[in-house]
Coordinates of C-alpha atoms in Angstrom, one line a residue:
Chain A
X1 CA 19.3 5.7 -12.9
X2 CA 21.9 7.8 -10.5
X3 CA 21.7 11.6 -10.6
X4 CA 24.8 12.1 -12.3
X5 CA 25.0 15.5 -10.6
X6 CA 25.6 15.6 -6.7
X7 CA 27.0 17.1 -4.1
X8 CA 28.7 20.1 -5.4
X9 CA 25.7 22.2 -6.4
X10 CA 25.7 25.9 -5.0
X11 CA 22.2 28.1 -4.6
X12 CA 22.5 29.2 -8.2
X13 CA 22.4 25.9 -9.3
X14 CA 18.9 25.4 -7.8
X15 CA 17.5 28.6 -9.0
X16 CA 18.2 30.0 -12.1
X17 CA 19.2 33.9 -11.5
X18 CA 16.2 34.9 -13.8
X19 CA 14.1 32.8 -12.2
X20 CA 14.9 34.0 -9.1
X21 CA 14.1 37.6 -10.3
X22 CA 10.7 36.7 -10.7
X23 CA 10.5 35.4 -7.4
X24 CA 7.2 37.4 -6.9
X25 CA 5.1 36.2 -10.0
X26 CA 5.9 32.3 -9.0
X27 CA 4.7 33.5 -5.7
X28 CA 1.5 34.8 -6.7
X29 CA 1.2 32.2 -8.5
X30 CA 2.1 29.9 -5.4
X31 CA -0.5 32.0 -3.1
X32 CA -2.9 32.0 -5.6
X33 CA -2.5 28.0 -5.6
X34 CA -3.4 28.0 -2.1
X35 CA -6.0 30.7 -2.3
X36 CA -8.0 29.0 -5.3
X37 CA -7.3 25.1 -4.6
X38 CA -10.2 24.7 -2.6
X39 CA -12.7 23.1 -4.2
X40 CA -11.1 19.8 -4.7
X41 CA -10.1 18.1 -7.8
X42 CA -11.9 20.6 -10.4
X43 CA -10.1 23.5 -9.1
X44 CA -6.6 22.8 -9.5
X45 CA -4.9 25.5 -10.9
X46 CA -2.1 25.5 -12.7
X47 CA 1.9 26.2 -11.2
X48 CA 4.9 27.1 -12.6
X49 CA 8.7 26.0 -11.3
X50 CA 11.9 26.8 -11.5
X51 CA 13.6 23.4 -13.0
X52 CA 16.3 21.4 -10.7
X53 CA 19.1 19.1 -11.2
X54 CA 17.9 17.2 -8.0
X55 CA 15.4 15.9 -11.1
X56 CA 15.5 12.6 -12.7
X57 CA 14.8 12.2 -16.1
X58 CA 13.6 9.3 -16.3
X59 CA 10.2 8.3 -17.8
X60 CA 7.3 10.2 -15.8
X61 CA 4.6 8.1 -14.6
X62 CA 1.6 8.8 -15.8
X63 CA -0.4 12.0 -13.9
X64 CA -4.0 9.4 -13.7
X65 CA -1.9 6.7 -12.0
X66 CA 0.0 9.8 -9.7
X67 CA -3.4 11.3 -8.6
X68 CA -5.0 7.7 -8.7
X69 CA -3.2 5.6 -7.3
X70 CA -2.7 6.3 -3.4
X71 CA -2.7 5.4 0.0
X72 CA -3.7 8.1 2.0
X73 CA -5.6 6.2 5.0
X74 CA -7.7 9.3 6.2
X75 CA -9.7 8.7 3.0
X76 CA -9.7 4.9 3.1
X77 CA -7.6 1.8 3.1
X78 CA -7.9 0.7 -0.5
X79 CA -5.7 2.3 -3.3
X80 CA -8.6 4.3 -5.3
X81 CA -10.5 5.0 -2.1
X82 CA -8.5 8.7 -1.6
X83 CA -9.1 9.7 -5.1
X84 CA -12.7 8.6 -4.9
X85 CA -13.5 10.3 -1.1
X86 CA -10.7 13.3 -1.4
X87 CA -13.3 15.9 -2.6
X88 CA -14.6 16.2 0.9
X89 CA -11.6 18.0 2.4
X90 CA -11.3 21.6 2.4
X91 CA -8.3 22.7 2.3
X92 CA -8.8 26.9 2.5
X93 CA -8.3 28.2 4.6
X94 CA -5.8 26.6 5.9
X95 CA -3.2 27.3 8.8
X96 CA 0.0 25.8 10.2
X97 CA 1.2 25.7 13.4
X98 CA 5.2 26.1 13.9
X99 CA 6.4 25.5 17.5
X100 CA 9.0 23.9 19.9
X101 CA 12.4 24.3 19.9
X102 CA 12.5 27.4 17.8
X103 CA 12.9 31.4 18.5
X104 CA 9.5 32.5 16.1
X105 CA 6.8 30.0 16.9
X106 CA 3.7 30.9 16.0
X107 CA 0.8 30.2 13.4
X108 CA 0.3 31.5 10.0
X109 CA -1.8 31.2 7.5
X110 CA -0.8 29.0 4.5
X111 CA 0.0 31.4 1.7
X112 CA 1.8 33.6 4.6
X113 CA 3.7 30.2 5.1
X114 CA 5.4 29.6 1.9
X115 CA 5.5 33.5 1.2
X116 CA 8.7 34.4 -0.7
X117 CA 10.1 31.1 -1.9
X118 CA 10.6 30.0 -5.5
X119 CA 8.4 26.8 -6.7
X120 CA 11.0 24.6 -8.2
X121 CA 10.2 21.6 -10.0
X122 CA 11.1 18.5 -8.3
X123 CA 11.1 15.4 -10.5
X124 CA 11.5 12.4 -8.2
X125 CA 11.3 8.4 -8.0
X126 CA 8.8 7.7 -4.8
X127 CA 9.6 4.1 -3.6
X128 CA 6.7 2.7 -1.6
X129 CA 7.6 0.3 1.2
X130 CA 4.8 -2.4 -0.9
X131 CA 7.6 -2.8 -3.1
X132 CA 5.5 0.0 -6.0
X133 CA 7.7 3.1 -7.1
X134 CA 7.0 5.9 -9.5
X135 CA 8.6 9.1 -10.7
X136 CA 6.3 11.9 -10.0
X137 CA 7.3 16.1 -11.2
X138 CA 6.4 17.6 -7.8
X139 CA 6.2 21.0 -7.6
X140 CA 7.6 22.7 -4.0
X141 CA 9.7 25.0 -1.9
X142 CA 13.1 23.4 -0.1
X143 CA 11.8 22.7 3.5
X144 CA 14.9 24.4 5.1
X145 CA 13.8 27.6 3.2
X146 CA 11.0 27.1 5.2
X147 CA 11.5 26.0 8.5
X148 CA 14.9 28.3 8.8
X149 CA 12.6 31.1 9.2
X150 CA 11.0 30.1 12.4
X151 CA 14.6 29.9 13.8
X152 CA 15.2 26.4 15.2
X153 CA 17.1 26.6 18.7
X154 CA 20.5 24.1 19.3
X155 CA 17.8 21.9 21.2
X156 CA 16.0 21.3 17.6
X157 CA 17.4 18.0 17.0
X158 CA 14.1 16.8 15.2
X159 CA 11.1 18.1 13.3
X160 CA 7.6 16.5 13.8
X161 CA 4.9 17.1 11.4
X162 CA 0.8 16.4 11.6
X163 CA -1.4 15.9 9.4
X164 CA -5.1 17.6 9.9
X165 CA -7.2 15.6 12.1
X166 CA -11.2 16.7 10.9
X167 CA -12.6 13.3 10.7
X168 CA -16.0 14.8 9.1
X169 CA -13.9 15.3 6.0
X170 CA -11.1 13.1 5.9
X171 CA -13.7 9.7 6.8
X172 CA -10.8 7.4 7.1
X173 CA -10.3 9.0 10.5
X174 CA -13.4 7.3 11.6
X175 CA -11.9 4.0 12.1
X176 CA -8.9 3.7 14.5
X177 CA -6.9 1.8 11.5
X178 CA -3.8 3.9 12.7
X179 CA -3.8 6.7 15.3
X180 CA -4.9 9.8 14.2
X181 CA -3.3 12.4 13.8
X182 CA -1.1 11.0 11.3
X183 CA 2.7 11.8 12.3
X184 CA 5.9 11.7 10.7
X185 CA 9.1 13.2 11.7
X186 CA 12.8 13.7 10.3
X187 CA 15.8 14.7 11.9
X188 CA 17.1 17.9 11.7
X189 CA 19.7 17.4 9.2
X190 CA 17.8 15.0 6.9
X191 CA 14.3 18.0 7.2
X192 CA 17.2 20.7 6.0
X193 CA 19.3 18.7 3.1
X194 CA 18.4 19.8 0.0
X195 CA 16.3 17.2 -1.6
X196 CA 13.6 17.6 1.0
X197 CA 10.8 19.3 -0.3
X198 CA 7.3 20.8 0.6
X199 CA 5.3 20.3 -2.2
X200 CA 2.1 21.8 -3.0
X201 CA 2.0 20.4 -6.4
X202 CA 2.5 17.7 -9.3
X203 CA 2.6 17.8 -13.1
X204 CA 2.2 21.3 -13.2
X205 CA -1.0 22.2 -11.2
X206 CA -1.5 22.5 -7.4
X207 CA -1.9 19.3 -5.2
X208 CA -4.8 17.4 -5.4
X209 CA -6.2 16.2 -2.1
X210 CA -5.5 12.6 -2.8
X211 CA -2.2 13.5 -3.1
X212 CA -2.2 15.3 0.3
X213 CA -3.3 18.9 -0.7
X214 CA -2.6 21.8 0.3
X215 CA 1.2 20.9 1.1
X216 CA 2.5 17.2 2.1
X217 CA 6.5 16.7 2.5
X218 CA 8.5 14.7 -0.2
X219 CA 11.8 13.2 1.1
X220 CA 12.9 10.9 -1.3
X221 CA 15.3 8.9 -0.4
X222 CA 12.8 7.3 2.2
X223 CA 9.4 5.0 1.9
X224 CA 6.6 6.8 0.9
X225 CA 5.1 6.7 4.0
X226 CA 7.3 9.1 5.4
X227 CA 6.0 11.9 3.3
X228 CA 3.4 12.9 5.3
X229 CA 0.3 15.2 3.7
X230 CA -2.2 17.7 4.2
X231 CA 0.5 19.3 6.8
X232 CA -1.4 21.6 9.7
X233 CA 1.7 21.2 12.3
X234 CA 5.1 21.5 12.2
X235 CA 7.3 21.0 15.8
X236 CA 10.6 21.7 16.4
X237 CA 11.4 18.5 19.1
X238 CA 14.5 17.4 21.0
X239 CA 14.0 14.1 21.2
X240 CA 12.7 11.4 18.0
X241 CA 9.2 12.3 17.5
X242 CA 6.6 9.7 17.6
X243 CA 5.6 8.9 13.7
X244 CA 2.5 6.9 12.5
X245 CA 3.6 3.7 11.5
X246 CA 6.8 3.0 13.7
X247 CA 3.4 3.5 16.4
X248 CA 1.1 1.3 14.3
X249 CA 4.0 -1.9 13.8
X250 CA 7.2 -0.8 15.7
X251 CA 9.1 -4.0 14.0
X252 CA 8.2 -3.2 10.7
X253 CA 8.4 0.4 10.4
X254 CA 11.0 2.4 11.9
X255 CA 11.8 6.0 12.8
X256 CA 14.3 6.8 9.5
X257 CA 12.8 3.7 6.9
X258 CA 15.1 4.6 3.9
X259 CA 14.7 2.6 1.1
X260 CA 17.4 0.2 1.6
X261 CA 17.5 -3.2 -0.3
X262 CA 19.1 -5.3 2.0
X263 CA 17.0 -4.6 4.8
X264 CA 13.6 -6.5 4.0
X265 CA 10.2 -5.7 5.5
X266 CA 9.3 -8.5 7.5
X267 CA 6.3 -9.6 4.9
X268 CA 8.1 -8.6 1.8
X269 CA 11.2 -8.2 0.0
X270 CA 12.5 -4.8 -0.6
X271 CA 15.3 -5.8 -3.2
X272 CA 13.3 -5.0 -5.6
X273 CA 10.4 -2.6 -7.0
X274 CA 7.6 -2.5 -10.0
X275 CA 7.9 0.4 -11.7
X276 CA 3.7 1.6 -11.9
X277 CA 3.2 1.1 -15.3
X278 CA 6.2 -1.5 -16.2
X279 CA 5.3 -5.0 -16.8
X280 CA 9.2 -6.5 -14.9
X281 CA 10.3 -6.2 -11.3
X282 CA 13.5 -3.8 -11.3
X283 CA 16.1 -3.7 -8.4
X284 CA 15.4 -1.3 -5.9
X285 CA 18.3 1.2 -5.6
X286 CA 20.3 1.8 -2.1
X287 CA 18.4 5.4 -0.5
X288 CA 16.3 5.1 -4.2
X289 CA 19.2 5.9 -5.5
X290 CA 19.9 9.3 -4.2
X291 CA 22.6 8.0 -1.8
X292 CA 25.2 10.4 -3.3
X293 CA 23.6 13.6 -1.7
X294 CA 22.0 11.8 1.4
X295 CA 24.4 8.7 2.5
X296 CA 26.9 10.9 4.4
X297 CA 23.9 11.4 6.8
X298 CA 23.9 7.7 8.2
X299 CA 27.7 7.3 8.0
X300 CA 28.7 5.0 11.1
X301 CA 24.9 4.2 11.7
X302 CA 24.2 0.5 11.4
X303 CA 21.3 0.6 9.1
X304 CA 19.8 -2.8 9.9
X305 CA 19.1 -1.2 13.5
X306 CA 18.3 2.2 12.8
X307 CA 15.9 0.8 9.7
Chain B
X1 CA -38.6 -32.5 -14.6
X2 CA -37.0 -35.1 -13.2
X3 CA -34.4 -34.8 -10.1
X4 CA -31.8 -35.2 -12.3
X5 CA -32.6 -32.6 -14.1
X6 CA -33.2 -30.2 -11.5
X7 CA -29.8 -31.7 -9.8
X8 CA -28.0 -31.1 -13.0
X9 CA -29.4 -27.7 -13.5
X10 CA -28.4 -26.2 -9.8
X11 CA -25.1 -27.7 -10.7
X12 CA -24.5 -25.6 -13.9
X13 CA -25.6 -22.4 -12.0
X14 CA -23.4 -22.7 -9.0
X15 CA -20.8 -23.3 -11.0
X16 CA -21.4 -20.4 -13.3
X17 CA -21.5 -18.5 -10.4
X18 CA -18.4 -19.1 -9.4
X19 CA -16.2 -18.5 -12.1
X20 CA -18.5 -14.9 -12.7
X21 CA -15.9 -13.5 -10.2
X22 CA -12.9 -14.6 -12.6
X23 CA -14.7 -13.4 -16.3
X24 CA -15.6 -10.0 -14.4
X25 CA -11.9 -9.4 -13.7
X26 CA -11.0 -10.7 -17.5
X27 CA -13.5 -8.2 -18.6
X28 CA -12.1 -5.7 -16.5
X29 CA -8.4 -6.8 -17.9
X30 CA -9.7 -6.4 -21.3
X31 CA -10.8 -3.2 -20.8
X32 CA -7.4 -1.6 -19.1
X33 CA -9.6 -1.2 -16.1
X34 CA -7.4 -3.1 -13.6
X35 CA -5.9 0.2 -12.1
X36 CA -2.3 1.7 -12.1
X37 CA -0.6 -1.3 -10.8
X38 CA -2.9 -4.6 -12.5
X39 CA -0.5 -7.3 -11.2
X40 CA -0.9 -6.6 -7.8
X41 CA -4.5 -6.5 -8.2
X42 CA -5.1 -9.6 -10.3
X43 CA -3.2 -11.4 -7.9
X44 CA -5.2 -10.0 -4.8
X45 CA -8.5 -10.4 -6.7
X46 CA -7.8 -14.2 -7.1
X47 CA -6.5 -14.7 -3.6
X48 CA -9.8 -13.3 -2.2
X49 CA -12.0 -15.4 -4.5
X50 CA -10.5 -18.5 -3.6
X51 CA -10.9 -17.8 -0.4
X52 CA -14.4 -16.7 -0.3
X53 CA -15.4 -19.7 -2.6
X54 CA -13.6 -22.1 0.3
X55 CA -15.8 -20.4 3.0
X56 CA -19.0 -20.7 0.6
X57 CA -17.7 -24.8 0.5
X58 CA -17.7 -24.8 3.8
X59 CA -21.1 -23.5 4.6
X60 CA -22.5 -26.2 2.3
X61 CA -22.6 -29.3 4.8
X62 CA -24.5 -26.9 7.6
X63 CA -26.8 -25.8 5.2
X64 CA -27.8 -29.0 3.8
X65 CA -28.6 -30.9 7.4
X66 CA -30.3 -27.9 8.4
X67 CA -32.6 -27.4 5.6
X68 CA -32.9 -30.8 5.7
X69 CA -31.8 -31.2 1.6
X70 CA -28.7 -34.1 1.9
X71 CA -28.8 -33.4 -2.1
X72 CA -27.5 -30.1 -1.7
X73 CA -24.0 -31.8 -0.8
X74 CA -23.5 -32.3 -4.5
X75 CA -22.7 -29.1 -5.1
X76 CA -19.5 -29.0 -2.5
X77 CA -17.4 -30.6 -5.1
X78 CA -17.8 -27.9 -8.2
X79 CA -17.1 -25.3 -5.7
X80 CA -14.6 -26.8 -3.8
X81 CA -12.7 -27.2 -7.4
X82 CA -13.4 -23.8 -8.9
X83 CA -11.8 -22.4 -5.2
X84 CA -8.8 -24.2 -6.2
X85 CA -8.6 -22.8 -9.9
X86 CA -8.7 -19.4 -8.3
X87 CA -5.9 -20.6 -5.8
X88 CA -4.4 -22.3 -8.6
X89 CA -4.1 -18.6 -10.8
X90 CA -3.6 -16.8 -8.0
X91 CA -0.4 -18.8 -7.4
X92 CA 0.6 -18.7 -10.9
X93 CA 0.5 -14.9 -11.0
X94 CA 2.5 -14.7 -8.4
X95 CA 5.0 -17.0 -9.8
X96 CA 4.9 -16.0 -13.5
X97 CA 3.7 -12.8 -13.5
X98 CA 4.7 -11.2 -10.0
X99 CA 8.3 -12.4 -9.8
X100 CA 8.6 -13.8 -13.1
X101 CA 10.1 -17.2 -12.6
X102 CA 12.6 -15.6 -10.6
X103 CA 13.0 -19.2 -8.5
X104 CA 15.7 -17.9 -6.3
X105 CA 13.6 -14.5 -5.1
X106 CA 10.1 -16.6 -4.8
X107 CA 12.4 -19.7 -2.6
X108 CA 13.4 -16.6 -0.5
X109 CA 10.1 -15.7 -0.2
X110 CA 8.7 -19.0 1.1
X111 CA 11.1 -19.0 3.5
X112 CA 11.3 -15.5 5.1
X113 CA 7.7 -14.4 4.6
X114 CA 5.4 -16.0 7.3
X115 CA 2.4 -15.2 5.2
X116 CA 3.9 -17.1 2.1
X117 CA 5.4 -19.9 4.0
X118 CA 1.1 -20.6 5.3
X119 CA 0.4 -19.5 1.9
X120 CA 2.4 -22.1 -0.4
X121 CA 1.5 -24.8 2.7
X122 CA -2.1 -24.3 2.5
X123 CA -2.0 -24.8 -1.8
X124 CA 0.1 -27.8 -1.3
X125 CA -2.8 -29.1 1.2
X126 CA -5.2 -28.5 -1.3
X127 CA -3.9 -30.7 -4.5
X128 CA -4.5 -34.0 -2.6
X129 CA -8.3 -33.0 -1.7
X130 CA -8.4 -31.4 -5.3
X131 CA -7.0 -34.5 -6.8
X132 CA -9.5 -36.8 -5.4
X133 CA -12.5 -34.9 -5.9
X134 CA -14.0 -37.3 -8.4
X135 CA -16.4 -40.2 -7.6
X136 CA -13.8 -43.1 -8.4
X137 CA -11.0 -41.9 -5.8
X138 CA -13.9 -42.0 -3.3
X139 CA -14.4 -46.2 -4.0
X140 CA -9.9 -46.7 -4.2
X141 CA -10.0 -44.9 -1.0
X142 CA -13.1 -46.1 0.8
X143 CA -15.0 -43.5 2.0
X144 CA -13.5 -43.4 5.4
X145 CA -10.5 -42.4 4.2
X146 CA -11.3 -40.5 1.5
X147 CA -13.1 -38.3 4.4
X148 CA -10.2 -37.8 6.9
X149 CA -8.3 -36.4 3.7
X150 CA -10.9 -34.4 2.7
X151 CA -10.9 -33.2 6.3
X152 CA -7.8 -31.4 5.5
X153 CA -10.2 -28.5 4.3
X154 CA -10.5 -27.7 8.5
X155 CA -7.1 -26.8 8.4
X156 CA -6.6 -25.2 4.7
X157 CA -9.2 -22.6 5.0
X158 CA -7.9 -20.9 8.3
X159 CA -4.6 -21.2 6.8
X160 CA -5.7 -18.9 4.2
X161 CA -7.8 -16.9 6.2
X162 CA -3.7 -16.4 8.2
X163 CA -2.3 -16.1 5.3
X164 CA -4.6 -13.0 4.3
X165 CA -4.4 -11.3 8.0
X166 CA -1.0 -11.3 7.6
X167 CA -0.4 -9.5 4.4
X168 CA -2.8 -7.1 5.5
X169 CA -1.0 -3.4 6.7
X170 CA -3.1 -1.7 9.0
X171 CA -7.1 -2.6 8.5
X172 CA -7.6 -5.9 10.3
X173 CA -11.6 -5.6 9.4
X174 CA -11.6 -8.3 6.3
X175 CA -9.6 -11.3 7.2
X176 CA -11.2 -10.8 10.9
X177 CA -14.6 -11.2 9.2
X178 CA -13.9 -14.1 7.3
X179 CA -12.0 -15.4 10.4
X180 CA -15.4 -14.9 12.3
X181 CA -17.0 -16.8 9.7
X182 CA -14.4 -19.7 9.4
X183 CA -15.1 -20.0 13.4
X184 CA -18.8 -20.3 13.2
X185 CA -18.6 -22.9 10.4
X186 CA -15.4 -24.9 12.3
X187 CA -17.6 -24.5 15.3
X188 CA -21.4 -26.1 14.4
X189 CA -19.0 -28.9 12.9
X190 CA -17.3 -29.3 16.9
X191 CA -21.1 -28.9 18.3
X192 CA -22.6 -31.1 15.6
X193 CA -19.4 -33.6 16.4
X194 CA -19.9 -33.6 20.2
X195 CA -23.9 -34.3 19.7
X196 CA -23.5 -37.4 18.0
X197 CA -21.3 -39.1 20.1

């Protein structure tokens, strides 16, 4: 289904004004998130957002096939591997680093991180390059609330991001099945529109590790992949940063991989998707079908290049 | 008890054996236990099966000259059949299930994806062996003939052992295994080839 609202939302359409006056209790609530979600999946605590009409509302899928359901290769190759090995991260404390091309680098505590921003509720489809989508009710902060902060310089034409690399917790890391740390990076434009997200949680509770706890990034207009978890770095770059997969299978995974039907993965078809939980293929929408508020970023860019 | 007996017995349980694998997942399917996305791993469960049950064919020959058993042969054929059920639902799926009959998207398929193009050609391999795998085809064919077809099998299997590596994303670990094991088995056939002449 398209978002039948686009491109001519203002701030106070994302945030309700009386949400945004209780900025501080969805803050607490936010830090306490990050102060109490340490245990692993028996700790998550419960979130509150600000609702969004970047949300679909389309059938949710269910939260045991969101938190079981995932690849997340630190914590094993197969699907239920993360869910089943997760427990061994911990996630507090937990610091990122914010450098490059900006004026503030420095590092900061998590809760100091995302201090002052509004949780809003963020209910997206997630396409996964395997040709399996959902539609998952994240939980986050826009990431240009965030990264604006640190003051990106002209020369930030990119944003890199890692994920933590502690391979006595995360015992994927173990195996050299991609090359640790895991990396993902956006340009500039495409980390600051609006539908980017860092999310630190789903279905109304903080992240579980599977699902790349404390904070992992949600762009949704791209392949999965892209949405790179359990976040410890965050680099302002001039040039295209170096990103996981593109590394792993340069020919099959490239730097901006937005879900586009007519470009096909070389092993599979991306025309269309199963729906987790549906029994019949449906067809895969162009930029999952949020083309209206992201498509003006590729205008003149030959996709089937720049895939 | 009488060979026969004993022949007929071993026969039963190997074949039992091998369709375990298939009523585990049917259990599992009856229970709602195939996971968020049961399609994909129906399919990926039969693939692997058939695959594995191939290899276990293929280790039969070896094992029967080196134990010194030539009876043991017997119970190539029951395997070598329930492998190609497996192949034989795993397909299906695929076809019916998977893309459901959606001719145009599976001809697509066969033609752009290296790993289904091996894929479909290592099935279509396997319904001549499959369809002479009974004692009479053996005498219309004579023996030798019926042999070089059923040689086929030294093609089929590393075809789908290909045919897995190259669905595979990132961890190479499982179809290099079986590849391994494929190699050795391929290989005391070359040595065992080269001895007798």
């Amino acid at each position: 289904m398209l978002i039948r609202h686009g491109g001519d939302l203002t701030e106070n359409d994302v945030t309700p004004h009386e949400v945004w006056l209780r900025r501080r209790e969805f803050l607490a609530l936010g830090a306490a998130g990050v102060g109490l979600g340490l245990a692993g999946p028996a700790s998550a605590i419960a979130l509150k957002g600000a609702p969004s009409r970047y949300s679909t509302t389309e059938p949710k899928t269910s939260k045991a096939d969101v938190t079981g359901y995932n690849n997340f290769y630190e914590f094993g190759v197969d699907k239920d591997d993360p869910a089943r090995n997760a427990g061994s991260l911990k996630t507090s404390p937990w610091t990122v680093k914010v450098d490059g091309e900006c004026a503030r680098p420095g590092t900061v505590d998590l809760a100091d991180f995302l201090r002052g921003n509004t949780l809003q509720d963020r209910i997206y489809r997630h396409r996964c390059v395997e040709g399996w989508s959902m539609v998952i009710p994240w939980l986050g902060v826009p990431l240009a609330d965030l990264l604006k902060r640190y003051q990106p310089t002209s020369k930030a034409k990119y944003v890199a991001f890692e994920t933590l690399h502690r391979p006595s917790e995360m015992p994927g890391q173990n195996r050299r099945v991609l090359e640790w740390p895991y990396r993902e990076g956006l340009r500039i434009d495409e980390a600051m529109n609006p539908l980017t997200i860092m999310a630190v949680g789903l279905y109304g509770e903080s992240l579980l590790n599977q699902n790349g706890a404390p904070m992992r990034l949600v762009v949704p207009w791209k392949y999965g992949f892209k949405g790179i978890k359990s976040i410890v770095r965050i680099s302002f770059t001039e040039s295209q940063p170096r990103t996981a997969w593109n590394q792993s299978a340069p020919h099959e995974y490239g730097f901006y991989s937005n879900v586009n039907p007519q470009v096909d993965h070389p092993r599979w078809s991306q025309a269309t998707e199963r729906r987790i939980g549906e029994f019949r293929r449906r067809p895969t929408l162009m930029f999952n079908g949020y083309g209206e508020q992201v498509a003006s970023l590729y205008r003149g860019m030959d996709l089937k290049k720049f895939y | 008890m009488t060979r026969r007996t004993v022949d007929g017995i071993v026969l039963w349980a190997v074949s039992l054996a091998c369709l375990l694998p298939l009523l585990w997942l049917v259990w599992r399917g009856y229970q709602g236990e195939l996971g968020a996305n049961p399609i994909e791993t129906v399919i990926r469960n039969l693939g692997v099966w058939g695959l594995r049950l191939l290899i276990v064919g293929l280790t039969i020959t070896p094992l029967a000259r080196i134990l010194k058993r030539p009876r043991l042969i017997r119970v190539r054929r029951p395997i070598g059949l329930i492998a190609f059920s497996y192949i034989v639902l795993h397909l299906s799926t695929y076809i019916g299930v998977d893309q459901y009959f959606d001719w145009a998207s599976i001809w697509k398929d066969i033609l752009k994806r290296p790993f289904i193009t091996i894929g479909v050609a290592a099935f279509l391999l396997l319904i001549p062996m499959a369809a002479t795998s009974f004692n009479a085809a053996i005498r219309w064919l004579g023996s030798q003939r019926w042999r070089g077809l059923h040689r086929l099998i030294y093609l089929i299997v590393p075809m789908g052992v290909v045919h897995y590596y190259l669905l595979v994303k990132a961890d190479h670990r499982p179809p290099l295994i079986y590849g391994g094991i494929v190699a050795v088995l391929l290989g005391w056939r070359a040595v065992a080839a080269l001895k007798r002449r």
